[in-house]
CSV table of C-alpha atoms in Angstrom, one decimal:
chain,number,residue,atom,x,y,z
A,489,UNK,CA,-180.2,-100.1,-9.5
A,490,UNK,CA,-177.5,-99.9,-7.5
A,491,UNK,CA,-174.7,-102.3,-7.8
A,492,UNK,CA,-172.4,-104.2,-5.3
A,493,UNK,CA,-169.0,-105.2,-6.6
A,494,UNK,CA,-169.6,-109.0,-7.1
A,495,UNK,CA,-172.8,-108.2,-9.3
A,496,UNK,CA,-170.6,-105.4,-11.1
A,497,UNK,CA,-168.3,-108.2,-11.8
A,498,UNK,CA,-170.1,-110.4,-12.8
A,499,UNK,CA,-171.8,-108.2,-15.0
A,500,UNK,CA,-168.8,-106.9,-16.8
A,501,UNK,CA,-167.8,-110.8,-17.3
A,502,UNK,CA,-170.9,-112.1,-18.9
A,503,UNK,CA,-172.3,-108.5,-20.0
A,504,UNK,CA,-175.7,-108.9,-17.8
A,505,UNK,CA,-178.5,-107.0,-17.9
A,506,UNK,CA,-178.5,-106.7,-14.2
A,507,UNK,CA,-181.3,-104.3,-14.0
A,508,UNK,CA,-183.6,-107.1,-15.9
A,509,UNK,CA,-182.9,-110.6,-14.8
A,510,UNK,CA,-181.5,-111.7,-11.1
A,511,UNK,CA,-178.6,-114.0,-12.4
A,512,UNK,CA,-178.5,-118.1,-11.1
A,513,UNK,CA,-175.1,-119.5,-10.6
A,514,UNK,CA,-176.0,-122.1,-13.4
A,515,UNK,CA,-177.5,-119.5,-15.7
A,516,UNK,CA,-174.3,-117.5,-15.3
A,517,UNK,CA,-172.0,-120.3,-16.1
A,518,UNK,CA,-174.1,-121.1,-19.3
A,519,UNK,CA,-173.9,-117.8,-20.5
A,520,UNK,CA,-170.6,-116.6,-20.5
A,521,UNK,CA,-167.7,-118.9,-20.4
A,522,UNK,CA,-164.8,-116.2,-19.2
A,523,UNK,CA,-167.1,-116.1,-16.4
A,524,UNK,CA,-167.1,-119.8,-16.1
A,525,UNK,CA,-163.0,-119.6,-16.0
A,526,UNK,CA,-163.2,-116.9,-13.6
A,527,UNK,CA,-165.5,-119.0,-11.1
A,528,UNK,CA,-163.5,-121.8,-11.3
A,529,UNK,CA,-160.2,-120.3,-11.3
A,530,UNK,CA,-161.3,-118.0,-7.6
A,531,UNK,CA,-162.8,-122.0,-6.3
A,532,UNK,CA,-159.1,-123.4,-7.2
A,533,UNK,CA,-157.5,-120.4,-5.6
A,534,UNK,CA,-159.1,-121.4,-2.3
A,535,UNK,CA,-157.4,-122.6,0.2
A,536,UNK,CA,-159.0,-126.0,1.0
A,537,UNK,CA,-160.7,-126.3,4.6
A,538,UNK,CA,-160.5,-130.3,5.5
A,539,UNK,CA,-156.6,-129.9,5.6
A,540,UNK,CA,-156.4,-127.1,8.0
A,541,UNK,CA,-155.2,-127.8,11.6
A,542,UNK,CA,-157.2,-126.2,14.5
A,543,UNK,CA,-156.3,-126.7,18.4
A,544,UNK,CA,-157.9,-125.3,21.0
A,545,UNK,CA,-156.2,-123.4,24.5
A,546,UNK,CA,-157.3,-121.2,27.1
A,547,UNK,CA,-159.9,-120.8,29.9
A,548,UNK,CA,-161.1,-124.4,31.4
A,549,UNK,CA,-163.3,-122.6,34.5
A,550,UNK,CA,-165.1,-119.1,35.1
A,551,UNK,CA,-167.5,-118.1,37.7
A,552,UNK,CA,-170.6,-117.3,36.6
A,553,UNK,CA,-170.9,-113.7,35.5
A,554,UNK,CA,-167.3,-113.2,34.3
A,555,UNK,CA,-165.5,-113.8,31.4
A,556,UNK,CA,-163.3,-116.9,30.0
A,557,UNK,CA,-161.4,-116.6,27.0
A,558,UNK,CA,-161.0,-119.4,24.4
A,559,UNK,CA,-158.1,-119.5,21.9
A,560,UNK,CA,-158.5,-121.2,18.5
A,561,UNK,CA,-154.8,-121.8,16.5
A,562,UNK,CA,-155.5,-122.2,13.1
A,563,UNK,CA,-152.5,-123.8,10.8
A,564,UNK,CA,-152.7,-123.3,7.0
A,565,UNK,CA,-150.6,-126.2,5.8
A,566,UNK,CA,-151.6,-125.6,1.8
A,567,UNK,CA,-149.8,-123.6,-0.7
A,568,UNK,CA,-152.3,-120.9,-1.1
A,569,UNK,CA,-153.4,-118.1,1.2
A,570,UNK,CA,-156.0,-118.7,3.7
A,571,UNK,CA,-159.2,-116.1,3.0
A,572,UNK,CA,-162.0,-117.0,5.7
A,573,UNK,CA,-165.3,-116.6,8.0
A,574,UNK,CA,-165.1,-118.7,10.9
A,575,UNK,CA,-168.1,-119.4,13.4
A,576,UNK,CA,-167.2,-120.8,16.9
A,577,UNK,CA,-170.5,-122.7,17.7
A,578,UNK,CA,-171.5,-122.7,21.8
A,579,UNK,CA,-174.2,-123.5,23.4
A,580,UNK,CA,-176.4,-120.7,23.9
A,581,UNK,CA,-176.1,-119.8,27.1
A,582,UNK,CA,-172.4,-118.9,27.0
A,583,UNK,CA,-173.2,-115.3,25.9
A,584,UNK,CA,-175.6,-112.8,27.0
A,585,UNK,CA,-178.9,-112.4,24.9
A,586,UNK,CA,-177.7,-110.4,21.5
A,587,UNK,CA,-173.8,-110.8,21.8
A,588,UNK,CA,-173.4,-114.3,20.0
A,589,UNK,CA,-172.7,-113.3,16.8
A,590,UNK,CA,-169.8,-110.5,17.6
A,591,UNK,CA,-168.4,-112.8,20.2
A,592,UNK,CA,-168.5,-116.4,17.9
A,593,UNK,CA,-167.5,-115.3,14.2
A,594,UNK,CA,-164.0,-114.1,13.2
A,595,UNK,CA,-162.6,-113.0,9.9
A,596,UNK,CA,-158.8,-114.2,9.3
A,597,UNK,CA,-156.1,-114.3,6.4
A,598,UNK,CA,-153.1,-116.9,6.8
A,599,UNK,CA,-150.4,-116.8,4.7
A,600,UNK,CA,-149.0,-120.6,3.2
A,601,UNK,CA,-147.9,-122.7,5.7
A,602,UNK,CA,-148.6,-120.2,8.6
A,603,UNK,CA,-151.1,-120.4,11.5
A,604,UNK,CA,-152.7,-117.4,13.2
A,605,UNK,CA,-154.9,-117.4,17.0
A,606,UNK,CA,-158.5,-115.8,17.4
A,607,UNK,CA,-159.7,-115.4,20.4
A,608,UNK,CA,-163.5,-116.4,21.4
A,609,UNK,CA,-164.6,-114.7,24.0
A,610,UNK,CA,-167.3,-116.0,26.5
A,611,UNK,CA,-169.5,-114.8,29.1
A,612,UNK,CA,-171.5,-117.4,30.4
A,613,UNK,CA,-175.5,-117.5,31.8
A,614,UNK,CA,-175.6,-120.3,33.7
A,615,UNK,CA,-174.0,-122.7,36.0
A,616,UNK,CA,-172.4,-126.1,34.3
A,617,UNK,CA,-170.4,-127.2,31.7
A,618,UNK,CA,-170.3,-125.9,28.6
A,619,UNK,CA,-169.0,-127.8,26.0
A,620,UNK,CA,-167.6,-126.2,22.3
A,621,UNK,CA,-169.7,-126.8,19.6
A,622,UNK,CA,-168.2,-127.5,15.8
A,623,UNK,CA,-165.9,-124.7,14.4
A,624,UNK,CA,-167.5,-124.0,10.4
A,625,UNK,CA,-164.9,-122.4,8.1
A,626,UNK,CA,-165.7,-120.6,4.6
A,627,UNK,CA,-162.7,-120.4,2.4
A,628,UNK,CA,-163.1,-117.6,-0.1
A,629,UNK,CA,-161.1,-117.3,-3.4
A,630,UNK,CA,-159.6,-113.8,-4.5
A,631,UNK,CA,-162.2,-112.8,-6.4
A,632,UNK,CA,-164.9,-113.9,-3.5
A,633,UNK,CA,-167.0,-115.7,-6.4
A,634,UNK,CA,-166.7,-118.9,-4.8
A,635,UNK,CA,-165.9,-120.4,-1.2
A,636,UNK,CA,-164.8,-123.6,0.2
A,637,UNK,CA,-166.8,-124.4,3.1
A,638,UNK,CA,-166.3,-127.4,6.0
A,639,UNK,CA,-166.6,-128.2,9.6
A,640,UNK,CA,-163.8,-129.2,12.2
A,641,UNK,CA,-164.3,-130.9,15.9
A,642,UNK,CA,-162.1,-129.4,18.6
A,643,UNK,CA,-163.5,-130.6,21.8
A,644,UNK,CA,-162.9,-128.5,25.3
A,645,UNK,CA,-165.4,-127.7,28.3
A,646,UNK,CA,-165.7,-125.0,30.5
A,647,UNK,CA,-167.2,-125.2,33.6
A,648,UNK,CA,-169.1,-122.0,35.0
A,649,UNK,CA,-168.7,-121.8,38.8
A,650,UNK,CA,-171.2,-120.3,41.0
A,651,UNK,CA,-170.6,-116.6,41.6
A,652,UNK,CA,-170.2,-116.7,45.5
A,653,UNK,CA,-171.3,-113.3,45.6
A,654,UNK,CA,-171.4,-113.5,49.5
A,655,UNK,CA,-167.8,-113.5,49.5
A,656,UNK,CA,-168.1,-109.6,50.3
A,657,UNK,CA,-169.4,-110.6,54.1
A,658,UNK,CA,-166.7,-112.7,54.7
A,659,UNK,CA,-164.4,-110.0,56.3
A,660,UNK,CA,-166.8,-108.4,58.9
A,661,UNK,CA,-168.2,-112.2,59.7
A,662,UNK,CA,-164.4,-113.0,60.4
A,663,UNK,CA,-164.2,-110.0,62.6
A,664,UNK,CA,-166.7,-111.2,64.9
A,665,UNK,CA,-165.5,-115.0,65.0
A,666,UNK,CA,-162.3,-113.2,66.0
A,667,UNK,CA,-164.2,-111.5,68.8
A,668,UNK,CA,-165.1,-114.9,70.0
A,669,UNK,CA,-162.2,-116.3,69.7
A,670,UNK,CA,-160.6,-113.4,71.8
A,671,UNK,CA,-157.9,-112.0,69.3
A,672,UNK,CA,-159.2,-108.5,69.4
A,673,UNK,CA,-161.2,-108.9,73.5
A,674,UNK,CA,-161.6,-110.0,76.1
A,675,UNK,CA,-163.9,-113.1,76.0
A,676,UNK,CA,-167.2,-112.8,78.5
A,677,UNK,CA,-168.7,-115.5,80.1
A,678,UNK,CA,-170.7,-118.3,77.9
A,679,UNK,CA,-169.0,-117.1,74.4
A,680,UNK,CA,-168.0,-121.2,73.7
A,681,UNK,CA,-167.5,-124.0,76.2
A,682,UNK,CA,-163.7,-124.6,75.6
A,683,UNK,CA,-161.3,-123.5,78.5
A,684,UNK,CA,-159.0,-121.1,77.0
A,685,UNK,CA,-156.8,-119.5,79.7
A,686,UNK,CA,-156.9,-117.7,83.0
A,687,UNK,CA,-156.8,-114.2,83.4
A,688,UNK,CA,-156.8,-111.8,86.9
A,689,UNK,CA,-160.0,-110.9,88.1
A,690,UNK,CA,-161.5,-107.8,86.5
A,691,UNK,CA,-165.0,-105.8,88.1
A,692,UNK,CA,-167.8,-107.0,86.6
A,693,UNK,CA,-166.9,-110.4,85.6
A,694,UNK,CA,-169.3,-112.8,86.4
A,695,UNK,CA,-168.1,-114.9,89.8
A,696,UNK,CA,-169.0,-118.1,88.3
A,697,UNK,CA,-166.1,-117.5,86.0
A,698,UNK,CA,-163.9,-118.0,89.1
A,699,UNK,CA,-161.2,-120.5,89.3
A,700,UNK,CA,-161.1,-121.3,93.0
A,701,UNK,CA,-158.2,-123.8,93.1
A,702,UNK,CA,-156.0,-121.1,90.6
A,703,UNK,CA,-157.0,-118.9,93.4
A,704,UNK,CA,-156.1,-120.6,95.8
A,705,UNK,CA,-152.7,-121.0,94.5
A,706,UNK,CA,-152.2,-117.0,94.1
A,707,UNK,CA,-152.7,-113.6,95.9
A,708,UNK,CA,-154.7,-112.6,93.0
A,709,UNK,CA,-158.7,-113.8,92.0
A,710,UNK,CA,-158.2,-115.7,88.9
A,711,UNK,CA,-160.8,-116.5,86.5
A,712,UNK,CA,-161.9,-118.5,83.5
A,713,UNK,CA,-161.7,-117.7,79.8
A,714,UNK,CA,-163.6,-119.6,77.0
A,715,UNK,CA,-162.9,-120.0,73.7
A,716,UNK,CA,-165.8,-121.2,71.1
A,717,UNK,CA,-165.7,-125.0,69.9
A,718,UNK,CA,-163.3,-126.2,67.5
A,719,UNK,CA,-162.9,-129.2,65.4
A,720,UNK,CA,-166.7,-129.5,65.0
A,721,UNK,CA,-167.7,-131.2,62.1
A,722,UNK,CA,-170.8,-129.6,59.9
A,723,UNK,CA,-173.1,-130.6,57.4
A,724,UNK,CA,-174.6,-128.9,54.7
A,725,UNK,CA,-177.5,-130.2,53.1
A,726,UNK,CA,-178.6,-128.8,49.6
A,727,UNK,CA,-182.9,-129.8,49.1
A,728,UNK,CA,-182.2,-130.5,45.5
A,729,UNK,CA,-186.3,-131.1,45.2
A,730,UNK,CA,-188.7,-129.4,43.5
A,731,UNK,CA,-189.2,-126.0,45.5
A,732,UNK,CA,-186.2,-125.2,44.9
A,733,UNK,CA,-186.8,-124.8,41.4
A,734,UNK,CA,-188.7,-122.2,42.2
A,735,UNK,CA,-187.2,-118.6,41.1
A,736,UNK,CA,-186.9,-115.5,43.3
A,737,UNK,CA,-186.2,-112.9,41.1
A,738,UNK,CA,-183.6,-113.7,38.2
A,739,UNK,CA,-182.5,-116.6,39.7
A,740,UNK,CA,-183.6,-120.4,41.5
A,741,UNK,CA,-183.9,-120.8,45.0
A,742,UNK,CA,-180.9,-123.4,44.9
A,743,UNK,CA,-178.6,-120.7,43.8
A,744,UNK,CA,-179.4,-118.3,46.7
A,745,UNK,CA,-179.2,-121.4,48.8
A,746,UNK,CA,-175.6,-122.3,47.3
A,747,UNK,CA,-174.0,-118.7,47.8
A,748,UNK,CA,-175.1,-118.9,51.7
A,749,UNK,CA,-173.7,-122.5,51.8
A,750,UNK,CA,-170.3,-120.9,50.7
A,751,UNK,CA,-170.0,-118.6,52.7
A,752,UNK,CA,-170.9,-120.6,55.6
A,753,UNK,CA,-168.3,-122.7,54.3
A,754,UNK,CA,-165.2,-120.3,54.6
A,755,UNK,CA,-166.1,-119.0,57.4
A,756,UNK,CA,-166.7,-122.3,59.6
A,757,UNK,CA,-163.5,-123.9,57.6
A,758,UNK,CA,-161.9,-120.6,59.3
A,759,UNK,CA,-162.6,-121.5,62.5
A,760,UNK,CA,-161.3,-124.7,62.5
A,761,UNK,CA,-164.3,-126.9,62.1
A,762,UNK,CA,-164.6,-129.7,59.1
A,763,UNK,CA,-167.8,-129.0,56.7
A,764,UNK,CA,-168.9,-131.7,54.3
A,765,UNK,CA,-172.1,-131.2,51.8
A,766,UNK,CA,-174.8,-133.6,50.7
A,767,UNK,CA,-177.4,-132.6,48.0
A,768,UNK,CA,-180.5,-134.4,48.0
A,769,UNK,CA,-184.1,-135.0,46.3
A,770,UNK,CA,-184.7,-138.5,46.0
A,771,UNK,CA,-181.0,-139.4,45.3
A,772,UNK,CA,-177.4,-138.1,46.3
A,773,UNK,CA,-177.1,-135.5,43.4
A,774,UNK,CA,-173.5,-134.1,45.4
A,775,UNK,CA,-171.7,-135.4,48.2
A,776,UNK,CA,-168.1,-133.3,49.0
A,777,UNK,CA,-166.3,-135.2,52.5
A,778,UNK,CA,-163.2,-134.8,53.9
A,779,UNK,CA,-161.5,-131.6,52.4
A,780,UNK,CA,-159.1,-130.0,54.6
A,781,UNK,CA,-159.7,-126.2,54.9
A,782,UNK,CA,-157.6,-125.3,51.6
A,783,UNK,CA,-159.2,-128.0,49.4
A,784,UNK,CA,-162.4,-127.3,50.9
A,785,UNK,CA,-164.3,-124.4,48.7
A,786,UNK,CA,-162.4,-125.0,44.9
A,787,UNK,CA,-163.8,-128.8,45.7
A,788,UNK,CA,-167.6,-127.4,47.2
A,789,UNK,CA,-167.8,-124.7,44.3
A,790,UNK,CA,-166.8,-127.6,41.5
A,791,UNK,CA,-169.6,-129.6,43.1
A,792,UNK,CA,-172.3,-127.2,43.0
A,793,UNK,CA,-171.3,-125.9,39.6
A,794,UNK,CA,-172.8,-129.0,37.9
A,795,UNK,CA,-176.2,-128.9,40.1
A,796,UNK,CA,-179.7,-128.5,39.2
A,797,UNK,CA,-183.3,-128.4,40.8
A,798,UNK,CA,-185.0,-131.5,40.1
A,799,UNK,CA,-188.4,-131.2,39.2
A,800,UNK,CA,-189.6,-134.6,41.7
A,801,UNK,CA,-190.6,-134.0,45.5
A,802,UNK,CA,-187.7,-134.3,48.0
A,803,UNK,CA,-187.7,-137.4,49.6
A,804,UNK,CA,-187.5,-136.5,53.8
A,805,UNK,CA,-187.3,-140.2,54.9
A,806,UNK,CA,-184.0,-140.6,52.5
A,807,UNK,CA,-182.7,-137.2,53.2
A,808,UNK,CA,-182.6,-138.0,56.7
A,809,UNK,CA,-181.1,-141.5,56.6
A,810,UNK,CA,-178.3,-140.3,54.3
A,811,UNK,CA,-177.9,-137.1,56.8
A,812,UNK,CA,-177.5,-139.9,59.4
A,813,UNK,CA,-175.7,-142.1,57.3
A,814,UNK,CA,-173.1,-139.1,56.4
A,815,UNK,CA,-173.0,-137.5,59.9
A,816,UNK,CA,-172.5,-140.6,62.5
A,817,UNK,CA,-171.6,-138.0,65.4
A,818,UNK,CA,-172.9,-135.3,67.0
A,819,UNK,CA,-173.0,-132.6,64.5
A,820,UNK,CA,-174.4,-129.4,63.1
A,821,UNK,CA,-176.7,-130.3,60.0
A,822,UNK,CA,-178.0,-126.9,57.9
A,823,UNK,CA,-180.3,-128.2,56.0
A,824,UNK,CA,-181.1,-125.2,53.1
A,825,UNK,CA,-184.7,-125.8,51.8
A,826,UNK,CA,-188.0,-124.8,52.1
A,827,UNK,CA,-190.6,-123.2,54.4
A,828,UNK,CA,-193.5,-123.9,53.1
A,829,UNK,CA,-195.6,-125.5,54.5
A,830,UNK,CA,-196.9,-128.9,52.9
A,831,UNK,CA,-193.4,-130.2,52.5
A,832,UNK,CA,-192.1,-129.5,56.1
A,833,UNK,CA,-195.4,-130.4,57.7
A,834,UNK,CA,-195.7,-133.7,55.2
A,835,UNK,CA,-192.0,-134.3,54.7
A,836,UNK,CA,-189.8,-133.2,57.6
A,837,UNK,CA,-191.9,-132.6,60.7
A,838,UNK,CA,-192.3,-136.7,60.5
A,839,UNK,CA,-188.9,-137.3,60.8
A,840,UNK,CA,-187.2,-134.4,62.2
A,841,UNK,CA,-187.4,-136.4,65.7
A,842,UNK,CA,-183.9,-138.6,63.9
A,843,UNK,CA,-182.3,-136.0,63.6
A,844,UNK,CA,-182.6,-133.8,66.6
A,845,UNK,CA,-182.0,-136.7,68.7
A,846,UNK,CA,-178.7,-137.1,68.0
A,847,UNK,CA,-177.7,-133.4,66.0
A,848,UNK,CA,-178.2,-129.3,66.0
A,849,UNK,CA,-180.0,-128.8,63.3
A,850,UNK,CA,-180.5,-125.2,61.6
A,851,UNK,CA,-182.6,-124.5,58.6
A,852,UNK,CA,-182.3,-121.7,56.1
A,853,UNK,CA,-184.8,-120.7,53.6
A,854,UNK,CA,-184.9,-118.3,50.9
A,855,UNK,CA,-188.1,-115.6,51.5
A,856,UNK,CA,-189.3,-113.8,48.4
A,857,UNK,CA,-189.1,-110.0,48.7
A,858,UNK,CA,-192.0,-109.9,46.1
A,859,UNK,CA,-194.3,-111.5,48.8
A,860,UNK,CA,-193.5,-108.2,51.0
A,861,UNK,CA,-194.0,-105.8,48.9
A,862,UNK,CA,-197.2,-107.1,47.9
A,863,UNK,CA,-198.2,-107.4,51.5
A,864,UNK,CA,-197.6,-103.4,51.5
A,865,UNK,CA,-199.9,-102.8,48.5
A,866,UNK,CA,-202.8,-100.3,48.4
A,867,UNK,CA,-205.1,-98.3,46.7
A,868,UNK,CA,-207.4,-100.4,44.4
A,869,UNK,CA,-209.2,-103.6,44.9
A,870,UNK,CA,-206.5,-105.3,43.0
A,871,UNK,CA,-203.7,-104.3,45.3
A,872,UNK,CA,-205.7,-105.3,48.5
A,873,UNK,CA,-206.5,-108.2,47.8
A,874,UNK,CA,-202.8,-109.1,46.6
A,875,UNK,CA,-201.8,-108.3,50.2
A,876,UNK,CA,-204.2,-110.4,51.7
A,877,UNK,CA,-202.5,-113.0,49.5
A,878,UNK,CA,-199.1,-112.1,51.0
A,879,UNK,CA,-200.2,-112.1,54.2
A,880,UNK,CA,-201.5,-115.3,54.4
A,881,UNK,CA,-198.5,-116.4,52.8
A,882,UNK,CA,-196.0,-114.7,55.3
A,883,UNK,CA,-198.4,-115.8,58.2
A,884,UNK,CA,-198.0,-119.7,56.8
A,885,UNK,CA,-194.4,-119.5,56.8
A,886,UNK,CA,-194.0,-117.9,60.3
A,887,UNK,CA,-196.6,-120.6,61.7
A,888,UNK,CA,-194.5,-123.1,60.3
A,889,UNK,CA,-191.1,-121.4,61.3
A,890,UNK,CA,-192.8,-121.9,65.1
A,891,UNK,CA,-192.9,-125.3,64.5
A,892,UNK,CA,-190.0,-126.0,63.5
A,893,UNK,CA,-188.6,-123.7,66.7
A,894,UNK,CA,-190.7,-125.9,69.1
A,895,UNK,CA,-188.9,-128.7,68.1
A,896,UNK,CA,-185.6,-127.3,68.8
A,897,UNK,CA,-184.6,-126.1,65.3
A,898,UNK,CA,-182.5,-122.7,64.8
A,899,UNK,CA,-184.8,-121.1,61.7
A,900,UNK,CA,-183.0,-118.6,59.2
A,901,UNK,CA,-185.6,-117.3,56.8
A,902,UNK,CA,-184.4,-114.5,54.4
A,903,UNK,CA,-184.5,-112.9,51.2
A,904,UNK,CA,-181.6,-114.1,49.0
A,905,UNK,CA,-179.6,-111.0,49.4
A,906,UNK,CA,-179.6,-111.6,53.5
A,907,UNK,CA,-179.6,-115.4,53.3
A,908,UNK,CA,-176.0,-115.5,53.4
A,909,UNK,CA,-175.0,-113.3,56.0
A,910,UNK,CA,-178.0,-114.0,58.6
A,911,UNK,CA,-177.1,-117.8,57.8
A,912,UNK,CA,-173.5,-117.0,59.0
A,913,UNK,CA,-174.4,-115.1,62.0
A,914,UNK,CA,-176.6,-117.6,63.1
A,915,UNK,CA,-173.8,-120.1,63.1
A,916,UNK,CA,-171.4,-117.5,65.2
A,917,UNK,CA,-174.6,-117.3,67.5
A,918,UNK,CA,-174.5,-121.0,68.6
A,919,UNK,CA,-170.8,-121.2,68.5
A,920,UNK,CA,-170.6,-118.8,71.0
A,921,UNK,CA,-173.7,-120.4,72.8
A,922,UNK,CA,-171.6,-123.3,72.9
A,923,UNK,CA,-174.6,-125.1,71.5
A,924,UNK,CA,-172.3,-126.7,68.3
């Protein structure tokens, strides 16, 4: 039988008969006594593992999908040499499926009175903090007979941010703002209700634009030029409830409804207008008010970064008092939640009347592509009758889209790969409407 080079050790120490009998550590130390001296000679020989000195330094936030690096300095205060496995415990979710044990376990040799860095390396899963686990350190002796094992506390957190994959729209969305805003044209009539400027007379510009006093005063037709609002205040409101637990593809609804709220969220802070978010179920679970435009995303991205779907029906009657509550003057509330159609027909219908009286109100929801491709599905029984299904689904949510329409609601439904930029041209629609 083959032999590795503890058991060939061992074997010449106590002559074994390693082919017959699987040696016990007791039976060994009974048997031979050289071998006894040799065990306890490699366990002296080990460094000891309670007087060690571990700190922790590195990354304290990463968005999710990236990496953050996590330093551990290890001091070796004794007078022998430091021979060790160390494990770096996480929570599970701070490494992709399969890459825990590369990523958390480190072999290392310090010299006396020397300290040495490893480097853990994490990739997180999910949104939220995540918070270092104990570090476990074996101390082996020369030989590798015997090992010193214990466990030290280093405490540090690291907060996973949402992704705000949307980010990429940003540019072309602040294209068009700029076209509204007259940067890169000429503004036409009804693009915002601000007046901006005069300008001479140009065919083909509408004569209700006409300044008749300006003209007057010149030898020249002058006419108006608007500019979109500014200095409009915003509310985003996150349905923290229970359908937005529900997943569309690899992720929640509330994380497709997060991205679009970002990006929302840079460009309106662009344009000069003041955004503030409020996520609710049946409580305020976030509540971000009174950023200025450069403190506004790193505080709505730390906010989110700790949110989860609650599992209890949203609350419509509080949601809208606290909407109230948080918005006392005219504003534009997005609310981000469902269309389906129990909860807005039961839930919001009731008192969306509050909120229109005195607000815009646009709502965004997150479609499931699924449901469309299953509405295209033929060839067998199965298949038809799954498209039925996903007709009758899409035809619910469109009913109840109409309804919320004839009430005076801007409706956004899309999958989560077009919620964000349809929600953002939405908004550039009634800022240029003027409707804001």
């Amino acid at each position: 039988m083959a032999l590795t080079g503890r058991t060939a050790l061992l074997a010449a120490l106590g002559s074994l008969p390693v082919g017959i009998w699987e040696p016990s550590w007791t039976g060994l130390l009974a048997v031979n006594a050289p071998l006894a001296v040799a065990c306890a000679c490699d366990y002296a020989l080990a460094a000891p593992v309670r007087r060690l000195s571990i700190t922790r330094s590195g990354a304290t936030s990463v968005r999710l999908g990236d990496t953050a690096d996590v330093t551990l300095t290890i001091t070796n205060p004794s007078r022998r040499p430091l021979r060790a496995r160390l494990r770096d415990a996480w929570p599970p979710s701070s490494w992709q499926k399969g890459t825990e044990t590369e990523a958390s376990r480190h072999r290392l040799t310090i010299p006396p009175g020397e300290r040495r860095r490893v480097t853990t390396r994490l990739r997180p899963t999910r949104r939220g903090d995540r918070q270092a686990d104990r570090i476990t350190i074996r101390s082996y002796g020369p030989l590798g007979l015997f090992a010193r094992q214990g466990t030290h506390k280093a405490p540090w957190t690291v907060r996973v941010l949402p992704p705000f994959t949307s980010r990429k729209h940003l540019p072309s969305k602040l294209a068009r703002l700029r076209e509204l805003d007259g940067r890169t044209s000429v503004l036409t009539r009804g693009e915002g209700t601000e007046f901006d400027s005069l300008r001479a007379y140009v065919p083909g510009d509408d004569t209700r634009s006409i300044d008749w006093r300006a003209t007057a005063r010149q030898t020249t037709v002058a006419v108006r030029t608007w500019r979109p609002e500014r200095d409009r205040h915003i509310l985003l409101v996150l349905d923290s409830g229970r359908t937005s637990a529900g997943r569309v593809g690899d992720a929640p609804r509330l994380d497709a409804s997060m991205d679009a709220a970002l990006l929302l969220a840079a460009l309106a802070s662009r344009a000069g207008d003041r955004i503030d978010l409020l996520a609710y179920d049946r409580k305020v679970r976030a509540l971000v008010q009174g950023r200025t435009a450069g403190d506004l995303l790193p505080a709505l991205v730390n906010a989110m970064s700790t949110l989860e779907p609650e599992l209890v029906e949203t609350d419509a009657r509080g949601l809208a008092a606290t909407a109230l509550r948080t918005s006392p003057r005219r504003s534009l509330i997005v609310l981000l939640t469902t269309l389906d159609a129990t909860p807005i027909e039961e839930g919001l219908l009731p008192v969306l009347g509050q909120l229109t009286q005195r607000h815009t109100i646009l709502l965004a929801s997150v479609a499931d592509p699924h449901i469309s491709t299953m509405s295209r599905a033929r060839g067998d029984i199965d298949a038809v009758y799954e498209a039925a299904a996903a007709a009758q689904a899409q035809s619910e949510r469109h009913r109840t889209a109409e309804q919320l329409r004839r009430h005076g609601v801007t409706v956004v439904d899309a999958t989560p790969e077009d919620l964000a930029p349809a929600l953002a041209d939405a908004y550039l629609s009634l800022k240029a409407a003027g409707r804001l």
